[in-house]
Each structure stands twice: as structure tokens, then as C-alpha cells.
Short mmCIF file of C-alpha atoms in Angstrom, two decimals:
data_model
loop_
_atom_site.label_atom_id
_atom_site.label_comp_id
_atom_site.label_asym_id
_atom_site.label_seq_id
_atom_site.Cartn_x
_atom_site.Cartn_y
_atom_site.Cartn_z
CA MET A 270 -14.59 41.27 -23.97
CA SER A 271 -11.81 42.00 -21.68
CA MET A 272 -11.38 39.90 -18.44
CA THR A 273 -12.25 41.05 -14.94
CA ARG A 274 -9.42 41.67 -12.48
CA GLN A 275 -10.56 38.29 -10.78
CA GLU A 276 -10.56 36.48 -13.96
CA ARG A 277 -6.93 37.86 -14.82
CA LYS A 278 -5.95 36.79 -11.21
CA GLU A 279 -7.24 33.09 -11.83
CA SER A 280 -5.60 33.17 -15.45
CA ILE A 281 -2.05 34.34 -13.89
CA THR A 282 -2.47 31.45 -11.02
CA LYS A 283 -3.20 28.91 -13.43
CA GLN A 284 -0.46 29.77 -15.86
CA ARG A 285 2.01 29.92 -12.73
CA LYS A 286 0.70 26.45 -11.49
CA GLN A 287 1.44 25.05 -14.89
CA GLN A 288 5.02 26.57 -14.84
CA ILE A 289 5.79 25.04 -11.73
CA PHE A 290 4.35 21.63 -12.58
CA ASP A 291 6.46 21.65 -15.81
CA ALA A 292 9.51 22.46 -14.11
CA ALA A 293 8.89 20.11 -11.04
CA LEU A 294 8.55 17.03 -13.53
CA LYS A 295 11.78 18.09 -15.40
CA VAL A 296 13.60 18.31 -12.15
CA PHE A 297 12.29 14.96 -10.74
CA SER A 298 13.04 13.23 -13.96
CA GLN A 299 16.71 14.53 -13.91
CA LYS A 300 17.58 14.44 -10.38
CA GLY A 301 14.86 11.90 -8.90
CA PHE A 302 12.25 12.62 -6.57
CA ASP A 303 14.63 12.31 -3.21
CA GLN A 304 17.30 14.60 -4.53
CA ALA A 305 15.20 17.07 -5.92
CA THR A 306 14.56 20.12 -3.74
CA ILE A 307 12.10 22.81 -3.96
CA PRO A 308 14.85 25.59 -4.91
CA ASP A 309 15.73 23.12 -7.76
CA ILE A 310 12.04 23.31 -9.07
CA ALA A 311 12.05 27.12 -8.30
CA GLN A 312 15.20 27.83 -10.43
CA GLU A 313 13.75 25.62 -13.32
CA ALA A 314 10.43 27.45 -13.14
CA GLU A 315 12.13 30.85 -12.89
CA VAL A 316 10.13 31.94 -9.83
CA ALA A 317 10.92 32.68 -5.99
CA VAL A 318 10.93 30.01 -3.74
CA GLY A 319 8.37 31.59 -1.55
CA THR A 320 6.05 31.30 -4.79
CA ILE A 321 6.00 27.82 -4.84
CA TYR A 322 5.52 27.65 -1.01
CA ASN A 323 2.57 30.01 -1.68
CA TYR A 324 0.67 27.09 -3.50
CA TYR A 325 2.25 23.74 -2.25
CA GLN A 326 3.44 22.60 1.52
CA SER A 327 5.99 20.08 0.23
CA LYS A 328 7.30 18.06 -2.55
CA HIS A 329 4.68 15.42 -2.12
CA ASP A 330 2.07 17.97 -2.13
CA LEU A 331 3.29 19.32 -5.46
CA LEU A 332 3.59 15.83 -6.95
CA LEU A 333 -0.05 15.15 -5.72
CA SER A 334 -1.35 18.32 -7.11
CA ILE A 335 0.00 17.64 -10.59
CA ILE A 336 -1.81 14.41 -10.70
CA LYS A 337 -5.05 15.58 -8.98
CA ASP A 338 -5.61 19.11 -10.56
CA TYR A 339 -4.48 18.57 -14.17
CA ILE A 340 -4.25 14.90 -14.97
CA PHE A 341 -7.28 13.61 -13.52
CA THR A 342 -9.80 16.01 -11.59
CA GLU A 343 -10.02 18.88 -14.24
CA SER A 344 -10.03 16.95 -17.25
CA LEU A 345 -12.37 14.32 -16.07
CA ILE A 346 -14.89 17.05 -14.86
CA GLY A 347 -14.68 18.89 -18.17
CA LEU A 348 -15.38 15.61 -20.11
CA LEU A 349 -18.51 14.97 -17.77
CA GLU A 350 -19.89 18.52 -18.33
CA GLN A 351 -19.51 18.21 -22.00
CA SER A 352 -21.62 15.08 -22.21
CA PRO A 353 -24.09 14.78 -19.20
CA LYS A 354 -26.91 13.21 -21.13
CA SER A 355 -24.84 10.91 -23.52
CA ASP A 356 -25.69 7.35 -23.46
CA ALA A 357 -23.39 4.53 -22.05
CA ALA A 358 -21.40 3.60 -25.19
CA THR A 359 -20.93 7.29 -26.21
CA PHE A 360 -20.01 8.05 -22.68
CA LEU A 361 -17.45 5.12 -22.31
CA SER A 362 -15.78 5.74 -25.67
CA SER A 363 -15.25 9.53 -25.03
CA LEU A 364 -13.87 8.75 -21.36
CA ILE A 365 -11.55 5.84 -22.68
CA ASN A 366 -10.36 8.08 -25.30
CA GLU A 367 -9.69 11.02 -23.15
CA ARG A 368 -7.97 9.03 -20.38
CA LEU A 369 -5.81 7.27 -22.78
CA THR A 370 -4.83 10.75 -24.17
CA ILE A 371 -4.27 12.00 -20.85
CA GLY A 372 -2.26 8.74 -19.82
CA LEU A 373 0.00 8.59 -22.89
CA ALA A 374 0.95 12.38 -22.43
CA ASN A 375 1.90 11.92 -18.92
CA THR A 376 3.63 8.84 -18.55
CA ASP A 377 6.35 10.48 -16.82
CA ALA A 378 4.28 11.85 -14.19
CA MET A 379 2.34 8.51 -13.58
CA GLN A 380 5.61 6.47 -13.25
CA LEU A 381 7.05 8.95 -10.68
CA LEU A 382 3.74 8.82 -8.84
CA MET A 383 3.64 5.02 -8.97
CA SER A 384 7.28 4.79 -7.82
CA GLU A 385 6.63 7.09 -4.84
CA ILE A 386 3.27 5.67 -3.65
CA ARG A 387 4.75 2.06 -3.42
CA ARG A 388 7.41 3.31 -0.91
CA ASP A 389 5.78 6.18 0.91
CA PRO A 390 2.53 5.12 2.76
CA GLU A 391 1.72 8.80 3.57
CA LEU A 392 1.46 9.69 -0.05
CA LEU A 393 -0.49 6.37 -0.67
CA ARG A 394 -2.92 7.67 1.69
CA GLN A 395 -3.38 11.14 0.25
CA TYR A 396 -3.52 9.78 -3.09
CA THR A 397 -6.13 7.17 -2.30
CA GLU A 398 -8.21 9.75 -0.53
CA GLN A 399 -7.98 12.94 -2.64
CA VAL A 400 -7.74 11.17 -6.30
CA VAL A 401 -8.62 7.31 -6.34
CA ARG A 402 -11.86 7.34 -4.20
CA PRO A 403 -13.56 10.72 -5.54
CA THR A 404 -12.41 9.63 -9.20
CA PHE A 405 -14.16 6.05 -8.55
CA LYS A 406 -17.24 7.36 -7.02
CA LEU A 407 -17.79 10.02 -9.86
CA LEU A 408 -17.36 7.39 -12.86
CA GLU A 409 -19.76 5.01 -10.59
CA GLU A 410 -22.35 7.50 -10.63
CA GLN A 411 -22.15 8.53 -14.02
CA LEU A 412 -22.04 4.95 -15.48
CA GLU A 413 -24.77 3.40 -13.31
CA SER A 414 -27.09 6.16 -14.33
CA ARG A 415 -26.63 5.60 -18.18
CA ILE A 416 -26.82 1.75 -17.65
CA ALA A 417 -29.99 2.21 -15.83
CA ARG A 418 -31.63 4.18 -18.70
CA ASP A 419 -29.98 2.21 -21.44
CA THR A 420 -30.54 -1.88 -22.34
CA TYR A 421 -28.16 -3.43 -19.93
CA HIS A 422 -28.56 -5.65 -17.05
CA PRO A 423 -28.06 -4.72 -13.49
CA SER A 424 -24.04 -4.98 -12.85
CA ASN A 425 -21.92 -4.49 -10.01
CA ILE A 426 -20.94 -1.21 -11.11
CA ARG A 427 -17.93 -0.60 -8.48
CA VAL A 428 -16.25 -3.89 -10.37
CA VAL A 429 -17.27 -2.55 -13.70
CA VAL A 430 -15.43 0.88 -12.91
CA ARG A 431 -12.30 -0.82 -11.69
CA ALA A 432 -12.11 -3.35 -14.60
CA LEU A 433 -12.23 -0.24 -17.00
CA ILE A 434 -9.73 1.85 -15.09
CA GLY A 435 -7.49 -1.42 -14.93
CA MET A 436 -7.86 -1.82 -18.76
CA ILE A 437 -6.79 1.95 -19.51
CA ILE A 438 -3.89 1.76 -17.21
CA GLY A 439 -2.88 -1.59 -18.64
CA LEU A 440 -3.01 -0.11 -21.99
CA VAL A 441 -0.96 2.65 -21.03
CA ILE A 442 1.73 0.84 -19.59
CA ILE A 443 1.65 -1.63 -22.58
CA SER A 444 2.08 1.22 -24.97
CA GLY A 445 5.04 2.19 -22.85
CA ILE A 446 6.79 -0.84 -23.08
CA GLU A 447 6.20 -1.11 -26.80
CA GLY A 448 7.28 2.32 -27.59
CA GLU A 449 6.50 4.61 -30.37
CA THR A 450 6.43 2.05 -32.98
CA GLY A 451 4.34 -0.35 -31.08
CA LEU A 452 0.87 -1.48 -32.21
CA LEU A 453 -0.82 0.53 -29.66
CA ARG A 454 0.76 3.76 -30.82
CA ARG A 455 -0.39 3.06 -34.44
CA ILE A 456 -3.90 2.47 -33.87
CA PRO A 457 -6.13 5.71 -34.06
CA ARG A 458 -7.05 6.59 -30.49
CA GLN A 459 -10.71 6.73 -31.08
CA GLU A 460 -10.50 3.39 -32.66
CA LEU A 461 -8.73 1.87 -29.67
CA ALA A 462 -11.32 3.43 -27.43
CA SER A 463 -14.05 2.01 -29.41
CA GLU A 464 -12.72 -1.55 -29.17
CA VAL A 465 -12.21 -1.19 -25.29
CA THR A 466 -15.87 0.26 -25.17
CA LYS A 467 -17.29 -3.10 -26.78
CA LEU A 468 -15.55 -5.40 -24.32
CA ILE A 469 -17.13 -3.36 -21.66
CA LEU A 470 -20.55 -3.13 -22.80
CA GLU A 471 -20.61 -6.68 -24.02
CA GLY A 472 -20.05 -7.77 -20.52
CA ILE A 473 -22.98 -5.96 -19.31
CA LYS A 474 -25.46 -6.32 -22.21
CA GLY A 475 -29.11 -7.26 -21.52
CA LYS A 476 -29.95 -10.81 -22.33
#
């Protein structure tokens, strides 16, 4: 079945954005965020400078979009849509597996973002409002509904979600320190996700 004109347009836009994202990460890594320019990124992506400005207002906007649209929001929503009725254990295991996969595949982008938000209050504000808070809220709602219908005692779900995210980020950081031959890289991803899931669920198990 052939795509409609609107579907073709959306497909081209998505491909163009990914092309720009890939080029931006490469240029940021080579030149550093401060020294990189939009013309540099356009040259690497083989697009006109104006094409980038059609989508993004600045380098900060571009970096935030990389994180929000492709690393966090889109992939997370996709996971939730796939398992709307799963129990807490299945949901957590799938979530952790997916988050670890995304985190380990995008360590350059994450390191770049963390470096920039430490020294740029405006980027920190945007990241908090557009990525962190919506992500926490979504996870709190999804996990709370599952805990309520499973056999777990009431917990401070906001703390549980932050502990979960902290564990995932910590594992990604440790994996980066250990390198490709480290323990976390050698353990199958699903097995690693299952171990973290058990740690979380043991803490909120009904007595």
C-alpha cells in the first residue's frame, strides 16, 4: 500500500531530522559544543543552513530536541503503547531493558547534555520542563496504576520512580567507565533488567 502525500512528507521530515541529529552529534563531539556552529552541522548533514533553522532555533534547541524527541519521549511512549495492561514486573523489566539499551547507545549525547546543563541555567530549565518532569509524571502514572492492581503495599511512587531512574543512569555511567569488556557489557541486557526489576519490586512487596 503506497503512502499518502502527508505520510511521505512526515517520513521525509523524520529522515531529515535524523540526518541533522547524526551530523550534530558528530560535529559536537569533534569541535565541542561551544565551537560548533549551525553551518558546520549543515555541511556535515549535507543540507542548507536554512533547512536546520526550519526545525531548530539554536544549537541548544537542537541538542534538547535530540534528547527529547528521539532518546526519551518517542521511544518511551512507544514502549507504553505496546504494553498498556502489563503487570508491574513485566512493565518494569521492559522499561529498564529499553532505557538501558537507549542509554548505552547514546552515551555521547548524554555526556554532552550533562556537561552543558551543568553550566547553562537556561538549558537546565528547558531540559527539566520539557524532558524530566513529563517523563517522571508519565512513569509515576503508569507504575502507580500497576502497583495498585498488583500485590504491593502503598509506596511513595515519586521516590520509587526517581530511584529507578537513578539506578538506570548509574548503570549506564558505570558501564561507560568499565568499557566494552566490563561486567555490565557482558551480562545479557534482559538479565540485567530482570535483576534491577527484582531489586525494585522487593522494596515495594506487600507484607
